[in-house]
Short mmCIF file of C-alpha atoms and ligand atoms in Angstrom, two decimals:
data_model
loop_
_atom_site.label_atom_id
_atom_site.label_comp_id
_atom_site.label_asym_id
_atom_site.label_seq_id
_atom_site.Cartn_x
_atom_site.Cartn_y
_atom_site.Cartn_z
CA MET L 222 0.15 -0.09 -0.10
CA ALA L 223 2.63 2.47 0.60
CA ALA L 224 4.20 1.68 -2.88
CA LEU L 225 0.73 2.53 -3.88
CA LEU L 226 0.54 5.70 -2.21
CA ALA L 227 3.99 6.94 -3.51
CA ASP L 228 3.34 5.99 -6.93
CA PRO L 229 3.45 8.79 -9.66
CA PHE L 230 0.23 7.46 -11.15
CA PHE L 231 -1.65 7.24 -7.85
CA ALA L 232 -3.19 10.98 -8.15
CA ARG L 233 -4.42 9.92 -11.70
CA LEU L 234 -6.09 6.97 -10.32
CA LYS L 235 -7.74 9.02 -7.82
CA SER L 236 -9.22 11.43 -9.66
CA VAL L 237 -10.33 8.29 -12.35
CA VAL L 238 -12.13 7.10 -9.71
CA ILE L 239 -13.71 10.11 -8.59
CA ASN L 240 -15.01 11.21 -12.16
CA SER L 241 -16.54 7.62 -12.68
CA THR L 242 -18.46 7.42 -9.39
CA GLY L 243 -18.62 10.96 -8.05
CA MET L 244 -17.36 9.89 -4.64
CA ALA L 245 -15.35 13.01 -3.82
CA PHE L 246 -15.55 11.13 -0.23
CA TYR L 247 -12.09 9.57 -1.43
CA SER L 248 -10.47 13.23 -2.23
CA ASP L 249 -8.50 13.12 1.28
CA LYS L 250 -8.70 9.46 2.13
CA ASP L 251 -5.64 8.45 0.50
CA GLU L 252 -4.86 5.39 2.12
CA ASP L 253 -8.58 3.93 2.20
CA LEU L 254 -8.38 4.35 -1.60
CA ALA L 255 -4.70 3.08 -1.69
CA ARG L 256 -5.95 -0.18 0.69
CA ILE L 257 -8.72 -1.04 -1.77
CA THR L 258 -6.88 -0.49 -4.77
CA ALA L 259 -4.03 -2.49 -3.83
CA ASP L 260 -6.01 -5.31 -2.84
CA ARG L 261 -7.66 -5.35 -6.59
CA MET L 262 -3.99 -4.82 -8.08
CA GLU L 263 -3.22 -7.87 -6.38
CA ALA L 264 -6.05 -9.97 -7.48
CA CYS L 265 -5.15 -8.60 -10.79
CA LYS L 266 -1.51 -9.42 -10.31
CA LEU L 267 -0.30 -6.52 -11.14
CA SER L 268 2.20 -4.14 -9.19
CA ASP L 269 2.38 -0.75 -10.89
CA CYS L 270 -0.36 1.91 -11.09
CA ALA L 271 0.10 2.91 -14.81
CA SER L 272 -0.62 -0.63 -15.72
CA TYR L 273 -3.76 -0.85 -13.20
CA LEU L 274 -5.32 2.54 -14.76
CA ASN L 275 -4.96 0.87 -18.42
CA LEU L 276 -6.86 -2.12 -17.45
CA LEU L 277 -9.70 0.07 -15.62
CA GLU L 278 -9.90 1.89 -19.05
CA ARG L 279 -9.47 -1.17 -21.29
CA GLU L 280 -12.55 -2.76 -19.11
CA PRO L 281 -14.82 -0.25 -18.31
CA GLY L 282 -17.79 -1.81 -18.53
CA HIS L 283 -20.08 -4.87 -17.05
CA GLY L 284 -17.78 -7.49 -15.62
CA GLY L 285 -14.92 -5.20 -16.05
CA GLU L 286 -12.24 -4.49 -13.75
CA MET L 287 -13.89 -0.83 -13.28
CA GLU L 288 -16.92 -2.78 -11.70
CA ALA L 289 -15.03 -4.70 -9.56
CA LEU L 290 -13.15 -1.95 -8.17
CA VAL L 291 -16.48 0.28 -7.82
CA ALA L 292 -18.00 -3.08 -5.90
CA GLU L 293 -15.10 -2.51 -3.28
CA LEU L 294 -15.01 1.12 -3.00
CA THR L 295 -19.15 1.94 -2.63
CA ILE L 296 -20.29 1.72 0.85
CA GLY L 297 -23.41 -0.19 1.20
CA GLU L 298 -24.62 0.62 5.08
CA THR L 299 -28.45 -0.11 4.69
CA TYR L 300 -31.29 -1.90 6.69
CA PHE L 301 -35.21 -2.34 6.86
CA PHE L 302 -37.30 0.56 7.91
CA ARG L 303 -34.11 2.84 8.42
CA HIS L 304 -35.07 5.99 10.11
CA LYS L 305 -38.65 5.02 10.67
CA GLU L 306 -39.98 8.67 10.81
CA GLN L 307 -39.66 8.68 7.07
CA PHE L 308 -41.56 5.69 6.45
CA ASP L 309 -44.44 6.92 8.66
CA ALA L 310 -44.20 10.35 6.65
CA LEU L 311 -44.81 8.18 3.54
CA ARG L 312 -47.74 6.49 4.97
CA ASP L 313 -49.27 9.54 6.51
CA THR L 314 -48.57 12.48 4.36
CA ILE L 315 -47.10 11.36 0.90
CA LEU L 316 -48.72 8.17 -0.43
CA PRO L 317 -52.32 9.73 0.55
CA ASN L 318 -51.58 12.71 -1.25
CA VAL L 319 -50.19 10.66 -4.19
CA ILE L 320 -52.92 8.14 -4.46
CA ALA L 321 -55.61 10.77 -4.31
CA ARG L 322 -53.83 12.55 -7.28
CA ASN L 323 -53.15 9.44 -9.32
CA GLN L 324 -57.03 8.02 -9.09
CA THR L 325 -57.42 8.34 -12.73
CA PHE L 326 -54.64 6.55 -14.08
CA LYS L 327 -54.30 4.11 -10.92
CA ARG L 328 -50.25 4.43 -11.19
CA LEU L 329 -47.60 4.58 -8.77
CA ARG L 330 -43.81 5.08 -9.63
CA ILE L 331 -41.40 5.21 -6.94
CA TRP L 332 -37.32 5.68 -7.29
CA SER L 333 -35.12 4.05 -4.88
CA ALA L 334 -31.78 5.95 -6.04
CA GLY L 335 -28.75 4.27 -4.49
CA CYS L 336 -30.82 1.53 -2.98
CA SER L 337 -27.62 -0.75 -2.07
CA ILE L 338 -28.54 -4.22 -1.37
CA GLY L 339 -32.43 -3.83 -1.61
CA PRO L 340 -33.99 -3.31 2.20
CA GLU L 341 -35.38 0.49 1.24
CA PRO L 342 -37.26 -0.51 -1.72
CA TYR L 343 -38.11 -3.59 -0.29
CA THR L 344 -39.24 -1.57 2.97
CA LEU L 345 -41.34 0.52 0.53
CA ALA L 346 -42.83 -2.68 -1.05
CA ILE L 347 -43.97 -3.89 2.19
CA MET L 348 -45.18 -0.90 3.21
CA LEU L 349 -47.63 -0.35 0.18
CA LYS L 350 -48.88 -4.12 0.27
CA ARG L 351 -49.48 -3.76 3.86
CA GLU L 352 -50.76 -0.51 4.72
CA PHE L 353 -52.30 -0.14 0.89
CA GLY L 354 -53.07 -3.12 -0.25
CA GLN L 355 -56.72 -3.05 -0.97
CA LYS L 356 -56.81 0.52 -1.93
CA LEU L 357 -54.04 0.08 -4.84
CA ALA L 358 -55.23 -3.60 -5.58
CA ASP L 359 -56.01 -2.88 -9.29
CA TRP L 360 -53.05 -0.35 -9.66
CA HIS L 361 -49.90 -0.31 -11.82
CA ILE L 362 -47.13 0.07 -9.14
CA SER L 363 -43.45 0.32 -9.78
CA ILE L 364 -40.66 0.49 -7.52
CA ILE L 365 -37.29 1.10 -9.80
CA ALA L 366 -34.20 0.51 -7.54
CA THR L 367 -30.82 1.40 -8.65
CA ASP L 368 -27.03 1.45 -7.68
CA ILE L 369 -23.78 1.93 -9.07
CA ASN L 370 -22.58 -1.07 -7.20
CA GLN L 371 -23.50 -4.38 -9.36
CA LYS L 372 -22.75 -7.08 -6.35
CA PHE L 373 -25.21 -5.20 -4.28
CA LEU L 374 -27.82 -4.97 -7.41
CA ALA L 375 -27.06 -9.23 -7.46
CA ARG L 376 -27.44 -9.15 -3.78
CA ALA L 377 -30.51 -7.11 -3.90
CA ARG L 378 -32.43 -9.37 -6.37
CA GLU L 379 -31.80 -12.22 -4.07
CA ALA L 380 -33.79 -10.60 -1.23
CA ARG L 381 -31.70 -12.90 1.22
CA TYR L 382 -30.91 -10.99 4.80
CA ASP L 383 -29.22 -11.79 7.97
CA GLU L 384 -30.64 -10.57 11.28
CA TRP L 385 -28.57 -7.66 11.21
CA ALA L 386 -30.61 -6.51 8.24
CA PHE L 387 -33.95 -6.29 10.88
CA ARG L 388 -32.17 -4.34 13.58
CA THR L 389 -35.27 -1.76 13.71
CA THR L 390 -37.88 -3.96 11.91
CA PRO L 391 -40.93 -5.41 14.40
CA ASP L 392 -40.89 -8.99 14.25
CA ASP L 393 -44.50 -9.51 13.61
CA ILE L 394 -43.32 -7.59 10.11
CA ARG L 395 -40.25 -10.11 9.51
CA ARG L 396 -42.42 -13.19 10.33
CA GLU L 397 -45.01 -12.16 7.73
CA CYS L 398 -43.37 -11.23 5.06
CA PHE L 399 -40.15 -13.39 5.11
CA ASP L 400 -39.61 -17.00 4.80
CA LYS L 401 -37.02 -18.22 7.18
CA VAL L 402 -34.22 -20.05 5.15
CA GLY L 403 -31.71 -21.49 7.23
CA LYS L 404 -29.93 -18.60 8.88
CA HIS L 405 -31.66 -16.03 6.58
CA TRP L 406 -34.89 -14.43 5.84
CA VAL L 407 -36.14 -14.19 2.56
CA LEU L 408 -38.56 -11.67 1.21
CA LYS L 409 -41.84 -13.40 0.05
CA SER L 410 -42.45 -12.75 -3.76
CA GLN L 411 -45.42 -10.78 -3.60
CA PHE L 412 -43.21 -8.16 -2.41
CA ARG L 413 -40.36 -8.84 -4.20
CA SER L 414 -42.34 -8.76 -7.48
CA LEU L 415 -43.10 -4.92 -7.07
CA VAL L 416 -39.26 -3.82 -7.37
CA THR L 417 -37.10 -3.74 -10.32
CA PHE L 418 -33.26 -3.59 -9.85
CA GLN L 419 -31.21 -1.66 -12.34
CA TYR L 420 -27.58 -0.30 -12.70
CA HIS L 421 -27.76 3.52 -12.66
CA ASN L 422 -24.68 5.75 -11.92
CA LEU L 423 -26.45 9.02 -10.54
CA THR L 424 -23.13 11.08 -11.64
CA ARG L 425 -22.84 9.57 -14.93
CA ASN L 426 -26.38 8.49 -16.25
CA ARG L 427 -28.16 11.16 -17.63
CA PHE L 428 -31.63 11.51 -16.07
CA PRO L 429 -34.39 12.44 -16.44
CA SER L 430 -34.60 9.71 -19.15
CA LEU L 431 -37.97 7.84 -19.94
CA VAL L 432 -36.24 5.41 -22.37
CA ASP L 433 -33.96 4.39 -19.15
CA ASN L 434 -36.98 4.46 -17.21
CA ILE L 435 -35.75 6.99 -14.97
CA ALA L 436 -38.40 9.50 -15.23
CA ALA L 437 -42.08 10.86 -14.30
CA PHE L 438 -41.89 9.67 -10.56
CA ASP L 439 -44.14 10.30 -8.09
CA ILE L 440 -41.68 9.66 -5.27
CA ILE L 441 -37.92 9.65 -5.17
CA ILE L 442 -36.31 8.58 -2.31
CA CYS L 443 -32.24 8.80 -2.27
CA ARG L 444 -30.88 8.37 1.27
CA ASN L 445 -27.23 8.44 2.59
CA VAL L 446 -26.07 8.46 -1.17
CA ILE L 447 -25.13 12.19 -1.99
CA ILE L 448 -23.15 12.49 1.32
CA TYR L 449 -20.58 11.01 -0.62
CA PHE L 450 -20.41 13.63 -3.35
CA SER L 451 -18.78 17.24 -3.75
CA PRO L 452 -21.16 19.94 -3.10
CA GLU L 453 -20.73 20.97 -6.91
CA THR L 454 -21.99 17.33 -8.01
CA VAL L 455 -25.06 17.85 -5.14
CA ALA L 456 -25.86 21.17 -6.77
CA GLN L 457 -26.03 19.37 -10.33
CA LEU L 458 -28.02 16.40 -9.22
CA VAL L 459 -30.84 17.89 -7.14
CA PRO L 460 -32.39 19.68 -10.43
CA CYS L 461 -32.28 16.77 -12.41
CA PHE L 462 -34.17 15.03 -9.48
CA ARG L 463 -36.82 17.57 -9.50
CA GLU L 464 -37.26 17.03 -13.19
CA ALA L 465 -37.50 13.69 -12.78
CA LEU L 466 -40.94 14.15 -10.62
CA MET L 467 -44.17 14.49 -11.66
CA ASP L 468 -46.01 17.64 -10.69
CA GLY L 469 -46.66 17.13 -6.99
CA GLY L 470 -44.15 14.60 -6.69
CA TRP L 471 -42.06 14.02 -3.36
CA LEU L 472 -38.66 13.92 -2.96
CA ILE L 473 -36.58 12.37 0.57
CA MET L 474 -33.20 12.72 0.95
CA GLY L 475 -31.31 10.97 4.00
CA HIS L 476 -32.47 12.61 7.24
CA ALA L 477 -29.05 14.43 7.90
CA GLU L 478 -29.01 15.87 4.62
CA PRO L 479 -31.45 18.75 4.66
CA ASN L 480 -30.42 21.98 3.17
CA MET L 481 -32.96 25.39 2.63
CA GLU L 482 -30.83 26.50 0.00
CA LEU L 483 -30.33 23.46 -2.33
CA PHE L 484 -33.62 22.31 -2.33
CA ARG L 485 -35.24 25.95 -2.58
CA ASP L 486 -36.96 24.86 -5.74
CA PHE L 487 -39.17 22.47 -3.80
CA ARG L 488 -41.94 22.88 -1.66
CA THR L 489 -40.60 21.98 2.03
CA VAL L 490 -42.67 20.20 4.47
CA ASN L 491 -41.96 19.13 7.52
CA VAL L 492 -43.43 16.28 9.48
CA PRO L 493 -42.14 14.89 12.82
CA GLY L 494 -38.65 13.71 12.60
CA ALA L 495 -38.89 14.11 8.66
CA VAL L 496 -38.34 16.66 5.86
CA LEU L 497 -39.78 16.39 2.78
CA TYR L 498 -39.59 18.24 -0.51
CA GLN L 499 -42.27 18.40 -3.11
CA ARG L 500 -42.26 19.79 -6.55
CA VAL L 501 -45.21 21.94 -7.25
CA ASP L 502 -45.37 23.67 -10.84
CA ARG L 503 -49.16 24.49 -10.21
CA PRO L 504 -50.05 25.71 -6.46
CA GLU L 505 -53.11 23.05 -6.71
CA THR L 506 -50.80 20.50 -7.05
CA ALA L 507 -49.75 21.18 -3.70
CA GLU L 508 -50.42 19.11 -0.23
CA PRO L 509 -53.57 20.84 1.50
CA PRO L 510 -52.70 23.46 3.84
CA GLN L 511 -53.42 21.88 7.16
CA MET L 512 -50.70 19.48 6.54
CA ALA L 513 -47.77 21.66 5.72
CA VAL L 514 -46.19 22.83 8.46
CA ALA L 515 -43.89 26.05 8.86
CA PRO L 516 -40.24 25.22 7.69
CA ARG L 517 -38.09 24.65 10.51
CA PRO L 518 -34.76 25.89 10.49
CA LEU L 519 -32.35 23.86 8.68
CA THR L 520 -28.77 23.11 8.90
CA VAL L 521 -26.25 22.48 6.12
CA PRO L 522 -25.12 19.28 6.61
CA ALA L 523 -21.21 18.91 6.74
CA ALA L 524 -20.02 16.69 4.17
CA PRO L 525 -18.27 13.35 5.49
CA SER L 526 -14.77 14.98 4.88
CA PRO L 527 -14.03 18.06 3.48
CA CYS L 528 -14.32 17.56 -0.24
CA ARG L 529 -11.97 19.13 -2.93
CA PRO L 530 -14.12 20.11 -5.86
CA ALA L 531 -14.49 17.02 -7.93
CA PRO L 532 -13.46 17.41 -11.52
CA LEU L 533 -17.10 15.83 -12.80
CA PRO L 534 -18.71 16.25 -16.06
CA PRO L 535 -21.97 17.65 -15.68
CA VAL L 536 -24.23 15.24 -14.94
CA ARG L 537 -26.71 16.33 -18.09
CA ARG L 538 -23.82 16.40 -20.77
CA PRO L 539 -23.56 13.80 -22.76
CA SER L 540 -20.80 11.53 -22.26
CA PRO L 541 -17.84 11.37 -24.17
CA ALA L 542 -18.70 8.07 -25.62
CA ARG L 543 -21.50 9.56 -27.26
CA GLN L 544 -19.81 12.41 -28.73
CA LYS L 545 -16.84 9.71 -30.08
CA ALA L 546 -16.95 8.59 -34.01
CA ALA L 547 -18.73 5.13 -34.14
CA PRO L 548 -16.03 2.74 -34.41
CA MET L 549 -16.26 0.97 -38.33
CA GLY L 550 -18.88 -1.02 -38.64
CA LEU L 551 -21.30 0.16 -35.92
CA ARG L 552 -24.21 2.08 -36.18
CA PRO L 553 -23.28 5.90 -35.83
CA VAL L 554 -25.40 7.24 -32.99
CA ALA L 555 -27.36 10.03 -34.11
CA PRO L 556 -28.31 13.24 -32.21
CA PRO L 557 -32.12 13.13 -31.62
CA ALA L 558 -34.09 15.93 -34.44
CA GLU L 559 -35.35 18.70 -32.82
CA GLY L 560 -38.86 17.50 -33.22
CA ALA L 561 -38.44 14.50 -31.24
CA ALA L 562 -36.15 16.17 -28.56
CA LYS L 563 -39.29 18.28 -27.51
CA VAL L 564 -41.26 15.07 -27.37
CA ARG L 565 -38.99 13.57 -25.18
CA ARG L 566 -38.65 16.56 -22.98
CA LEU L 567 -42.33 16.82 -22.42
CA ALA L 568 -42.31 13.07 -21.65
CA ASP L 569 -39.27 12.97 -19.84
CA ALA L 570 -41.26 15.72 -17.48
CA GLY L 571 -44.48 13.36 -17.26
CA HIS L 572 -46.54 15.68 -19.48
CA TRP L 573 -47.98 12.93 -20.78
CA ASN L 574 -50.81 14.28 -23.19
CA GLU L 575 -49.24 17.33 -24.64
CA ALA L 576 -46.12 14.93 -25.56
CA LEU L 577 -48.38 12.51 -27.12
CA ALA L 578 -49.93 15.54 -29.24
CA SER L 579 -46.58 16.52 -30.13
CA CYS L 580 -45.45 13.34 -31.07
CA ASP L 581 -48.76 12.44 -33.11
CA ALA L 582 -48.08 15.68 -35.05
CA LEU L 583 -44.29 14.73 -36.21
CA LEU L 584 -45.72 11.27 -36.90
CA ALA L 585 -48.22 12.59 -39.33
CA ALA L 586 -45.39 14.42 -41.27
CA SER L 587 -42.50 11.47 -40.84
CA GLY L 588 -44.46 8.61 -40.03
CA MET L 589 -41.35 6.09 -40.79
CA ASP L 590 -39.16 7.31 -37.95
CA TRP L 591 -38.81 4.57 -35.40
CA ARG L 592 -37.43 6.38 -32.90
CA LEU L 593 -41.19 8.49 -32.90
CA HIS L 594 -43.06 5.15 -32.51
CA LEU L 595 -40.69 4.16 -29.55
CA LEU L 596 -41.10 7.59 -28.03
CA ARG L 597 -45.38 7.06 -28.60
CA ALA L 598 -44.87 3.22 -27.62
CA LEU L 599 -43.50 4.72 -24.03
CA ILE L 600 -45.78 7.67 -23.67
CA LEU L 601 -49.11 5.23 -24.19
CA GLU L 602 -47.57 2.99 -21.69
CA GLN L 603 -47.41 5.50 -19.29
CA LEU L 604 -51.15 6.56 -20.07
CA GLY L 605 -52.16 3.10 -19.28
CA GLU L 606 -53.09 2.29 -23.04
CA GLY L 607 -51.10 -1.10 -23.54
CA ALA L 608 -52.23 -2.30 -26.58
CA GLY L 609 -51.59 1.12 -28.40
CA CYS L 610 -48.25 0.80 -26.64
CA GLU L 611 -47.53 -2.81 -28.24
CA THR L 612 -48.74 -1.56 -31.55
CA ALA L 613 -46.09 1.20 -31.42
CA LEU L 614 -43.49 -0.95 -30.32
CA ARG L 615 -43.94 -3.74 -33.04
CA ARG L 616 -44.10 -0.79 -35.87
CA ALA L 617 -40.76 0.66 -34.69
CA ILE L 618 -39.14 -2.87 -34.94
CA TYR L 619 -40.87 -3.43 -38.53
CA LEU L 620 -39.21 0.29 -39.56
CA ASP L 621 -35.81 -0.66 -38.15
CA ARG L 622 -34.96 -4.26 -36.91
CA LYS L 623 -31.90 -3.41 -35.55
CA ALA L 624 -32.73 -0.69 -33.49
CA VAL L 625 -32.13 -2.20 -30.33
CA LEU L 626 -34.51 0.02 -27.70
CA PRO L 627 -37.66 -0.94 -29.23
CA HIS L 628 -37.09 -5.04 -28.86
CA TYR L 629 -35.76 -4.09 -25.11
CA HIS L 630 -39.11 -2.23 -24.26
CA LEU L 631 -41.19 -4.64 -26.07
CA GLY L 632 -39.32 -7.52 -24.12
CA LEU L 633 -40.39 -5.51 -21.04
CA PHE L 634 -43.66 -4.99 -21.97
CA LEU L 635 -44.47 -8.44 -22.75
CA ALA L 636 -42.96 -9.80 -19.55
CA ARG L 637 -45.42 -7.36 -17.53
CA GLY L 638 -48.06 -8.95 -19.47
CA ASP L 639 -46.65 -12.41 -18.40
CA ASP L 640 -46.09 -13.20 -22.11
CA ASN L 641 -42.58 -14.88 -20.82
CA ASN L 642 -41.93 -16.74 -24.41
CA GLY L 643 -42.49 -13.38 -26.32
CA ALA L 644 -40.30 -11.30 -23.51
CA ARG L 645 -37.49 -13.80 -23.59
CA ARG L 646 -37.52 -13.55 -27.80
CA SER L 647 -37.24 -9.97 -27.32
CA PHE L 648 -34.39 -9.97 -24.96
CA ARG L 649 -32.82 -12.61 -26.95
CA ASN L 650 -32.81 -10.12 -29.98
CA VAL L 651 -31.29 -7.77 -27.74
CA LEU L 652 -28.58 -9.65 -26.49
CA ALA L 653 -27.95 -10.54 -30.47
CA LEU L 654 -28.12 -6.88 -31.58
CA LEU L 655 -25.32 -6.08 -28.65
CA ALA L 656 -23.27 -9.07 -29.07
CA ASP L 657 -20.61 -7.00 -31.14
CA LEU L 658 -20.51 -3.80 -29.79
CA PRO L 659 -17.98 -2.57 -27.09
CA ASP L 660 -19.08 -2.08 -23.54
CA ASP L 661 -18.86 1.68 -23.65
CA HIS L 662 -21.03 1.86 -26.89
CA PRO L 663 -23.83 4.08 -26.35
CA ILE L 664 -27.10 2.83 -27.25
CA GLU L 665 -29.15 4.79 -30.19
CA ASP L 666 -31.17 7.35 -28.60
CA GLY L 667 -30.42 5.75 -25.28
CA ASP L 668 -29.89 9.05 -23.07
CA ASP L 669 -25.88 7.71 -22.20
CA LEU L 670 -27.09 4.08 -21.58
CA THR L 671 -24.53 1.77 -22.69
CA ALA L 672 -24.23 -1.69 -24.33
CA SER L 673 -22.96 -3.24 -21.32
CA GLN L 674 -25.57 -1.38 -18.96
CA LEU L 675 -28.33 -2.77 -21.14
CA ARG L 676 -26.99 -5.94 -21.45
CA GLU L 677 -26.81 -6.60 -17.68
CA SER L 678 -30.31 -5.48 -17.24
CA VAL L 679 -31.60 -7.49 -20.19
CA GLU L 680 -29.67 -10.71 -18.35
CA MET L 681 -31.45 -10.09 -15.33
CA HIS L 682 -35.00 -9.83 -16.96
CA LEU L 683 -33.98 -13.04 -18.72
CA LYS L 684 -33.21 -14.65 -15.17
CA LEU L 685 -36.41 -13.12 -13.65
CA ILE L 686 -38.65 -14.69 -16.09
CA GLY L 687 -36.37 -17.95 -16.59
CA SER L 688 -34.94 -19.39 -19.34
CA SER L 689 -36.96 -21.76 -20.89
C1 SAM B 122 -25.14 4.07 2.32
S1 SAM B 122 -25.87 3.25 1.20
C2 SAM B 122 -27.60 3.64 1.06
C3 SAM B 122 -28.57 2.74 0.93
C4 SAM B 122 -29.70 3.44 1.28
N1 SAM B 122 -30.44 4.25 0.48
C5 SAM B 122 -30.28 3.52 2.65
O1 SAM B 122 -30.48 4.59 2.73
O2 SAM B 122 -30.43 2.88 3.46
C6 SAM B 122 -25.13 4.21 -0.43
C7 SAM B 122 -25.41 3.51 -1.63
O3 SAM B 122 -25.15 4.53 -2.67
C8 SAM B 122 -24.43 3.96 -3.73
N2 SAM B 122 -24.01 4.48 -4.90
C9 SAM B 122 -22.70 5.46 -4.32
N3 SAM B 122 -22.50 6.40 -5.79
C10 SAM B 122 -23.41 6.07 -6.48
C11 SAM B 122 -23.71 6.64 -7.86
N4 SAM B 122 -22.70 7.49 -8.31
N5 SAM B 122 -24.69 5.91 -8.44
C12 SAM B 122 -25.63 5.42 -8.14
N6 SAM B 122 -25.51 4.79 -6.73
C13 SAM B 122 -24.31 5.43 -5.72
C14 SAM B 122 -23.68 2.63 -3.19
O4 SAM B 122 -23.08 1.90 -4.12
C15 SAM B 122 -24.55 1.94 -1.95
O5 SAM B 122 -25.31 1.00 -2.33
#
């Protein structure tokens, strides 16, 4: 480790790590970073930092060394019903508000950003089923849980936990919702099925993005994640969270992370033991006045360590990969046309009807563009028009069989409707189309989604529906 600290390339390694993960936390933790990296270097049988950097850059994607390093660097401390007051606030304030507003479409979309090994999104699933089961019986509920650490995501999908994960969970809930298997507790399938896990790097993957399924949420919960980022990164992320919410949607941050200035574009609602932030574009979407409490004085949280400004790319900037020329033989990634970009903006913000009208107007002029049909499909899906969604996806595929995203979304659509054979065919088409692409190749119209991220996601879905 001492040799690594003295290595002339160590500073570059540190900046690559901070750039890739946003974890400015490591700015002044050279010893921790060196210890973790030295272990990885030993596993790779490398002794100098320059060779290890080469390896990181050669294998940036799924299954590569960067993934293995990130798995060791990230801190996944989590447990069920962590900071119970926030879940009480969800039950008593947020969910009644969202359920009342979404009565027409009967849809509920929640994002757990930085979900670690899963207790946070699963706590939400347990609460929804137990407390709102009857009210939401015929609702379409999605809890999208994302993390940068693929190992955590794999463990989350297993939903198997030891005693320590239940340190603040009432015993009756554990007995009712989990099966005891050996020394572990495994969450029952009716709760697991509400949650979808997917890779997402908050500081690298552009959002909101409907094509990446990170948009139009009613609730975003992102706790104990931004504490590891630099203030600059956090300042870039907060407006993206706001944009990824529906009008009237709610943001929950870690209980020690309130900051008046940072969340000034939100409406702040104080409830016992928790501060909630609501996106309010039109005054009538705000919480009824009797539930809002005057803001209490908030403190600016101290970063876990004084962070040097991290040289992160702006969150919403296209990734360098997108700007690169396509390698020989690969489809070039065209920038979205202006009209389509407008539809995407409307859709990413959850303005479904305006987005649909705008998309249809464009389709009337250029009905052969698969991208517009894909967008139309995603919008119709959000509007609950399944048949129209499927037709639009199949039309997009008919227009360009090599476009990856329509196959992927058709797979997701069919899997949701329990057509597992159809879904498997679609997902296998995606894998075949991705087969020759390098890991970091951007997916056409995929908002910085890369080939390796999509591959990983498809493999996860195939595993979920079974391979027969
Ligand atoms: C301390 S855990 C928080 C888990 C959960 N939210 C909770 O409060 O119980 C922090 C999580 O953030 C994830 N994380 C760190 N950097 C990230 C990034 N750039 N994008 C997405 N997730 C990230 C880590 O992998 C880790 O799982």
